[in-house]
mmCIF file of C-alpha atoms in Angstrom:
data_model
loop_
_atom_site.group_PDB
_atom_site.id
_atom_site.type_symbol
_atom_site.label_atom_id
_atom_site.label_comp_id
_atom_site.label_asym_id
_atom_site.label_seq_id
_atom_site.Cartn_x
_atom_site.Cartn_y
_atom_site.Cartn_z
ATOM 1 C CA UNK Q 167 67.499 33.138 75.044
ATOM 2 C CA UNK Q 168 66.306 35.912 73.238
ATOM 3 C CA UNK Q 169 67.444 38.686 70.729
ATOM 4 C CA UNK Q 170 67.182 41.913 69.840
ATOM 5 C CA UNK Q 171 68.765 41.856 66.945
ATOM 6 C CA UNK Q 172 69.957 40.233 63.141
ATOM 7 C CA UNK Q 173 73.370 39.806 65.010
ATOM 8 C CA UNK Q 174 71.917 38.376 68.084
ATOM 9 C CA UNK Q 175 70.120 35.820 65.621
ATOM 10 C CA UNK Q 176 73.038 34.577 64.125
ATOM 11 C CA UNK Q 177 74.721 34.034 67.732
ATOM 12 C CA UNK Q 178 72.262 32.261 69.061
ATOM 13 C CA UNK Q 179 72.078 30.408 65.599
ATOM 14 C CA UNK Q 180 75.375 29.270 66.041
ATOM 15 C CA UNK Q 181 75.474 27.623 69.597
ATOM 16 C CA UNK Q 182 71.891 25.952 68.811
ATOM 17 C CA UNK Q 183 73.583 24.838 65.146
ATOM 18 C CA UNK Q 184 73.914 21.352 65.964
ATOM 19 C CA UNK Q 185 70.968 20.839 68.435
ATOM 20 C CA UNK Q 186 68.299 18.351 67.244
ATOM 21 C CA UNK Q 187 65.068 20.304 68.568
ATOM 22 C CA UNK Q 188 64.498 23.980 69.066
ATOM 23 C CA UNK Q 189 61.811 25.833 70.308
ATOM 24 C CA UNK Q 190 60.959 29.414 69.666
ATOM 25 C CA UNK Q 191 60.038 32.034 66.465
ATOM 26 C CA UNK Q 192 60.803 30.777 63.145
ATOM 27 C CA UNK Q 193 63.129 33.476 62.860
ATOM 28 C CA UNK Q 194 65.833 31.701 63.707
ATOM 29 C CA UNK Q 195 65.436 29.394 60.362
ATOM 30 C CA UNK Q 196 66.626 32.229 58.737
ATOM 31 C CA UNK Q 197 70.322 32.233 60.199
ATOM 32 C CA UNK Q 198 70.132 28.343 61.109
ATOM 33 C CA UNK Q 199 71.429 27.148 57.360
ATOM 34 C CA UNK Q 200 74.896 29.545 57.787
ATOM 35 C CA UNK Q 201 75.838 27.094 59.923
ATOM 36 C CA UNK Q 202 74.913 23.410 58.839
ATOM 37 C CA UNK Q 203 77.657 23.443 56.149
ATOM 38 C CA UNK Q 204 76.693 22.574 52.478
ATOM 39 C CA UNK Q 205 73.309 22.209 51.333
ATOM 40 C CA UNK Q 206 71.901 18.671 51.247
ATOM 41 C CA UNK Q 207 68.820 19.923 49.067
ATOM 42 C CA UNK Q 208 68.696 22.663 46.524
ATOM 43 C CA UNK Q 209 65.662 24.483 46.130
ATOM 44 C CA UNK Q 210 65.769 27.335 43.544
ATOM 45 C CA UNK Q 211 63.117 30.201 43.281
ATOM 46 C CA UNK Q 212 62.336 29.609 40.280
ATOM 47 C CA UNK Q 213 61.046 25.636 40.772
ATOM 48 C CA UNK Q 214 58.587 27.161 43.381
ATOM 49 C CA UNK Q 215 54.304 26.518 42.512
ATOM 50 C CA UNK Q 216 52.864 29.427 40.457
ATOM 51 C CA UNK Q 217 49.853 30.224 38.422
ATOM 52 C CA UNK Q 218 47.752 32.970 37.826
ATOM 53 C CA UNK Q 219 44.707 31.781 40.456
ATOM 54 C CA UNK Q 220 44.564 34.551 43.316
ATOM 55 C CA UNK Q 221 45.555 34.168 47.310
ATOM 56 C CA UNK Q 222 43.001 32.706 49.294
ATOM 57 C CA UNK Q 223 43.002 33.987 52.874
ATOM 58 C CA UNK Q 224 41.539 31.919 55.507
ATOM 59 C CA UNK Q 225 40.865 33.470 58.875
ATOM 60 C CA UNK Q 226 39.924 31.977 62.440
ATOM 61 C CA UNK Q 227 41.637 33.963 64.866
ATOM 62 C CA UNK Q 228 39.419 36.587 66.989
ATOM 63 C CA UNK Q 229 42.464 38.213 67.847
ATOM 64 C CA UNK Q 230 42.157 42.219 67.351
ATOM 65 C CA UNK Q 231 45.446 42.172 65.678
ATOM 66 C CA UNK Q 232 43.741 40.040 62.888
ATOM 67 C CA UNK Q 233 40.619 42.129 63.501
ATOM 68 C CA UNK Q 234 42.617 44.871 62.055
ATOM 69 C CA UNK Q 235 44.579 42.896 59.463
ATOM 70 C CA UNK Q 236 40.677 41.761 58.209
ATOM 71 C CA UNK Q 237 39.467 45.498 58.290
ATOM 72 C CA UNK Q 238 42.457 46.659 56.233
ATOM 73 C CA UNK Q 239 42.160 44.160 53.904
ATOM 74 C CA UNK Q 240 38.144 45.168 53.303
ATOM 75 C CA UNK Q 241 39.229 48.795 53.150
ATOM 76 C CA UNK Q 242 41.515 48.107 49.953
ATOM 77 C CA UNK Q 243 38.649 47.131 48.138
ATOM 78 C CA UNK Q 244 39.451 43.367 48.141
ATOM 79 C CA UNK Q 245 36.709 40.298 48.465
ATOM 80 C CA UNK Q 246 36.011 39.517 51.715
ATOM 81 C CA UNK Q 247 33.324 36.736 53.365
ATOM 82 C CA UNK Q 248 31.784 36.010 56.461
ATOM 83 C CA UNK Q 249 31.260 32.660 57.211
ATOM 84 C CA UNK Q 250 28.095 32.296 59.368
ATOM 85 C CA UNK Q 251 29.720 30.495 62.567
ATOM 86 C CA UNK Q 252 25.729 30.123 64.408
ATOM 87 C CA UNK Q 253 25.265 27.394 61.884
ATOM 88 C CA UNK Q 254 27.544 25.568 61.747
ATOM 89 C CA UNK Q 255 26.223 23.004 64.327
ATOM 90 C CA UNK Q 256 23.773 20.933 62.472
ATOM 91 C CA UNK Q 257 25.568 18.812 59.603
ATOM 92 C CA UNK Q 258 22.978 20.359 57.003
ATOM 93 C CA UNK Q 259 23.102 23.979 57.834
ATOM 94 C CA UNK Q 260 26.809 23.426 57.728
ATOM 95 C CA UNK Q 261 26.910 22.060 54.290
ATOM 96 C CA UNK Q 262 24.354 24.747 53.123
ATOM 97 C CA UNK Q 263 26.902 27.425 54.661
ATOM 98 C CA UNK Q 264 29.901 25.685 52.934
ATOM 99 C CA UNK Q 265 28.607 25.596 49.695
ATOM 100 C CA UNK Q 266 27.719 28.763 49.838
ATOM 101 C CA UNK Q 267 31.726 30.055 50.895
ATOM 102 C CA UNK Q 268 33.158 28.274 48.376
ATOM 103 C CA UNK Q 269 30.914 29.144 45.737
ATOM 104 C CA UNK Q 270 31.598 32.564 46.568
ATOM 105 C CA UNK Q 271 35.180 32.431 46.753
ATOM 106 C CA UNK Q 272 35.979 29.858 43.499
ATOM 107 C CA UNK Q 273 35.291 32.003 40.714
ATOM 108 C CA UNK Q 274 37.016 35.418 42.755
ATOM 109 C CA UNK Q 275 40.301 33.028 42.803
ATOM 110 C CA UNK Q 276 39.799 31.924 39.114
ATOM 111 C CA UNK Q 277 39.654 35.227 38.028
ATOM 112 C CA UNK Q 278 43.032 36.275 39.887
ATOM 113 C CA UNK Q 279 41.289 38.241 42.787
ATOM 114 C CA UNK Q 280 42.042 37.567 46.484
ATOM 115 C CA UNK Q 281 39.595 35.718 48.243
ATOM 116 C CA UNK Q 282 39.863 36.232 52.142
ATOM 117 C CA UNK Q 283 37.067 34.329 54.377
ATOM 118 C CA UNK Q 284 37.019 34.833 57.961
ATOM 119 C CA UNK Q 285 34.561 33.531 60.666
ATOM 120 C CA UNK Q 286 32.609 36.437 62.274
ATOM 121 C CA UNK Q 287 34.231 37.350 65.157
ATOM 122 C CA UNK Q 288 32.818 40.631 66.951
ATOM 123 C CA UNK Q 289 32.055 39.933 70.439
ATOM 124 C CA UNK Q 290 28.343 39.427 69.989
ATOM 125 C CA UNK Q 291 28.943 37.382 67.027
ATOM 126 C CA UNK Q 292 31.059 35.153 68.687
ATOM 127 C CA UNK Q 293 28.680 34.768 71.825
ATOM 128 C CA UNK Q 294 25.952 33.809 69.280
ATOM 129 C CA UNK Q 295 27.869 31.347 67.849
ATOM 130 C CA UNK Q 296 28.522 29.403 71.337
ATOM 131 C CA UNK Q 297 24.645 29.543 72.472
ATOM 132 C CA UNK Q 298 23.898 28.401 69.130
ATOM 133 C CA UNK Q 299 26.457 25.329 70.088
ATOM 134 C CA UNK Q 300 25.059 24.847 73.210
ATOM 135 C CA UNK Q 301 21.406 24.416 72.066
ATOM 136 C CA UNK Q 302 22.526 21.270 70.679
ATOM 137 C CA UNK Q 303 24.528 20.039 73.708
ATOM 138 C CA UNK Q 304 28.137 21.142 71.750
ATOM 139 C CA UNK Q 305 30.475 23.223 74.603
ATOM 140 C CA UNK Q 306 32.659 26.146 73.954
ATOM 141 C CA UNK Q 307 35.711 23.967 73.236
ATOM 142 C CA UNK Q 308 33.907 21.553 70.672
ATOM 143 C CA UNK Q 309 32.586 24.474 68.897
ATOM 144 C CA UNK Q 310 35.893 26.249 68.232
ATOM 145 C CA UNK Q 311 36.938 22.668 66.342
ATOM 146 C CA UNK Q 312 34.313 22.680 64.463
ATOM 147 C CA UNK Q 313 34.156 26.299 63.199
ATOM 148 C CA UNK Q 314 38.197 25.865 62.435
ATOM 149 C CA UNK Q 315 37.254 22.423 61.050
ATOM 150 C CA UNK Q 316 35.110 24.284 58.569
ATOM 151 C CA UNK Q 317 37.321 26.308 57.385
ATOM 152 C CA UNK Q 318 39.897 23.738 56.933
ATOM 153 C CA UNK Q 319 37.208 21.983 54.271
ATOM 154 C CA UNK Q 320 36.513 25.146 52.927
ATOM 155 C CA UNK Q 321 40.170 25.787 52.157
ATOM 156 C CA UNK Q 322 40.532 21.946 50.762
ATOM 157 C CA UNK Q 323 37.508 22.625 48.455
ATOM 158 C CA UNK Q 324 38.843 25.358 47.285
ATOM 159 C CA UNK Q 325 41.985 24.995 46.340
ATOM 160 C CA UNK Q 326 40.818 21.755 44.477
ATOM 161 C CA UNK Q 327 38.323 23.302 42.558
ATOM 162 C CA UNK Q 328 40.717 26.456 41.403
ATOM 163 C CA UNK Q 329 44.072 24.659 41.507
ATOM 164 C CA UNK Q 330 45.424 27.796 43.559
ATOM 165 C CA UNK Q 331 48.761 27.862 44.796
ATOM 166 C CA UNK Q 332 49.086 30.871 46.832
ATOM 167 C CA UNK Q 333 47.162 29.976 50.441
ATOM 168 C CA UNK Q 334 47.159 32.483 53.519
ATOM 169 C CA UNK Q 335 45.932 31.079 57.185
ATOM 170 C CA UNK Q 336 45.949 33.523 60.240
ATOM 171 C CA UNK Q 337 45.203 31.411 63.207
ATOM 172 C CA UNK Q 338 46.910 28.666 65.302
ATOM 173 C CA UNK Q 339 44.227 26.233 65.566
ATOM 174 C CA UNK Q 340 42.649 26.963 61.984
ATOM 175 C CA UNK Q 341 46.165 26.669 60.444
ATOM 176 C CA UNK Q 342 46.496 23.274 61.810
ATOM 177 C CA UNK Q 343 42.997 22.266 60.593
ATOM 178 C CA UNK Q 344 43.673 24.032 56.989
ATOM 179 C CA UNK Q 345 47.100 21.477 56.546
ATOM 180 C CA UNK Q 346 45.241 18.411 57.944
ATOM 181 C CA UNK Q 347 42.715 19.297 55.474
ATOM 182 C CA UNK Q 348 44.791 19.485 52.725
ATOM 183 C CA UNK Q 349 46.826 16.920 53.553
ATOM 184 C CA UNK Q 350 50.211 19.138 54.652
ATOM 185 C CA UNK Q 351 52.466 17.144 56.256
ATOM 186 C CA UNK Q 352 55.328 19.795 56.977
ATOM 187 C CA UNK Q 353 56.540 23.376 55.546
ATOM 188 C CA UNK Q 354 59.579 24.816 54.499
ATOM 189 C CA UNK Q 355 60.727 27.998 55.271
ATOM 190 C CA UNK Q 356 61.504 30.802 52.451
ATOM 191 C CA UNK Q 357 61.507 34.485 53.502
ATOM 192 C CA UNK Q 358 60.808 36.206 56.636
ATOM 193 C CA UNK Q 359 57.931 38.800 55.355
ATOM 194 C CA UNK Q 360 57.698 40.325 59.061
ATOM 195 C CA UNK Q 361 59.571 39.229 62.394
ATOM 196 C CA UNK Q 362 58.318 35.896 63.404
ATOM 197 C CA UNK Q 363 56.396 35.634 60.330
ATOM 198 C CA UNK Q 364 57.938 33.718 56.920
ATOM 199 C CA UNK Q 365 56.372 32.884 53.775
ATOM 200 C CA UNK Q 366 56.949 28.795 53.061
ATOM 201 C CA UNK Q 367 56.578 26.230 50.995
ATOM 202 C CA UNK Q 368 53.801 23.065 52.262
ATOM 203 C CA UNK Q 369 54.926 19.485 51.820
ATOM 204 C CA UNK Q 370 52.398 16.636 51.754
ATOM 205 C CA UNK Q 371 49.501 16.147 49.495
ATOM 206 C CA UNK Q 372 49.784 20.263 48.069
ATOM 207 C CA UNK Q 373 52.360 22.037 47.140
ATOM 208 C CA UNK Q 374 51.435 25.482 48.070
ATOM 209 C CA UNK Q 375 52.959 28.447 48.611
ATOM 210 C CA UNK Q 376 51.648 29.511 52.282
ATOM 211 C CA UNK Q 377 51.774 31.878 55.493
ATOM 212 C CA UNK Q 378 50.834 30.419 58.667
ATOM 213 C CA UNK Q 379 50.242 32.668 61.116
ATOM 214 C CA UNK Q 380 49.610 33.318 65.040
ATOM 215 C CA UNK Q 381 46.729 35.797 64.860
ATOM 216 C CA UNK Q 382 48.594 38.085 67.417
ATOM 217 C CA UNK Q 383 51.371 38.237 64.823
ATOM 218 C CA UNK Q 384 51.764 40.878 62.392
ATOM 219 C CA UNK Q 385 50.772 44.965 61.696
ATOM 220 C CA UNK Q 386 47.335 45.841 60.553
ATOM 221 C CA UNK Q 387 48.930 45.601 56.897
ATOM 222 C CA UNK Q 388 50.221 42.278 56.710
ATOM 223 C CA UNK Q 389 47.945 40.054 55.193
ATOM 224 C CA UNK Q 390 48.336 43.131 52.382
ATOM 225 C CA UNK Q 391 52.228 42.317 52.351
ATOM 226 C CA UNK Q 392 51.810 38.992 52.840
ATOM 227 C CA UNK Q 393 49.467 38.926 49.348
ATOM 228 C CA UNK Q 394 52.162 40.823 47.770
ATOM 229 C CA UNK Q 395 55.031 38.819 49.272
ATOM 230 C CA UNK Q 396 53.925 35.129 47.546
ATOM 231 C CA UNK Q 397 53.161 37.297 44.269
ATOM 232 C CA UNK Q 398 56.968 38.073 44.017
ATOM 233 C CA UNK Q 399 58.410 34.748 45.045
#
């Protein structure tokens, strides 16, 4: 099924009402609730995680929509870090390269700025970073794991050191490595900021405020209205 619109949403929302499992954009947790009857859990707006530490934004998709989002992000003047995939490969120079991420980004958090790190991902970046895996006998597949790993430690390190509540992942595979990291065990929904794409609240370990994204999702500005969007919660 698909939809085209709000109305369509809140059809298909009400045949699937009762089904145990669906698959598909998280925009139909939006209209989903209308039709479960009264609230088992309250969760006000004002009980949600806040502080004044900035938004850490964690990137791993090569995508070019995130390409974009990254560039627009730079062009506003905010912090942004490349994190030196090529090294990542030997347990030292990865260490080195971590320490010197989080370094950057802990005191831009603590002093209320937006801290976005991305692995470098042009095209000849990215084809350094695999023959620098395969020197050391690590394939294309292993290396992506590890680079997303990285980030995932870098985001746990983070977080811990600053006590920041306001956490931004584009990337499948990275946001998956970012929650295992710190110790997410599920999310729940809030407010659609852009179709397909809701702000949420992590359970587990943290209690974060958070946007996991696809990085084919969103316009060029949304990490900017994404920033913006866990500000106001």
């Amino acid at each position: 099924m698909d939809s085209t619109s709000q109305e369509d949403l809140q059809t298909v929302a009400q045949a699937l009402a009762n089904e145990r499992f669906i698959f598909g954009s998280s925009g139909i947790a939006e209209e989903l609730p209308n039709f479960w009857g009264p609230p088992r859990v309250g969760l006000s707006l004002k009980d949600l995680p806040r502080n004044n530490v900035g938004t850490l934004i964690i990137v791993g998709s090569v995508t070019p929509q995130t390409k974009s989002q990254v560039n627009y992000i730079r062009d506003q003047g905010l912090p942004v870090m490349a994190m030196d995939t090529g090294c990542l490969f030997i347990s030292s120079d990865r260490e080195q390269e971590a320490n010197r991420v989080v370094e950057w980004a802990v005191p831009k958090l603590i002093s209320g700025q937006t801290a976005l790190v991305y692995g470098k991902h042009q095209p000849d970046e990215i084809g350094m970073t695999y023959e620098a895996a395969a020197r050391v006998g690590i394939n294309r597949i292993e290396a992506s794991h590890i680079v997303s790993g990285t980030l995932g430690e870098i985001s746990r390190r983070v977080i811990e050191a600053t006590g920041g509540k306001r956490l931004i992942v584009a990337g499948g595979e990275t946001s998956n490595d970012v929650c295992r990291s710190l110790g997410i065990v599920g999310n729940l929904v809030l407010k659609e900021i852009q179709p397909g794409l809701p702000s949420g609240l992590s359970r587990g370990k943290n209690e974060l405020l958070v946007v996991l994204k696809s990085g084919s999702f969103g316009s060029p500005d949304f990490l900017a209205q994404a920033i913006e969007h866990l500000i106001k919660l």
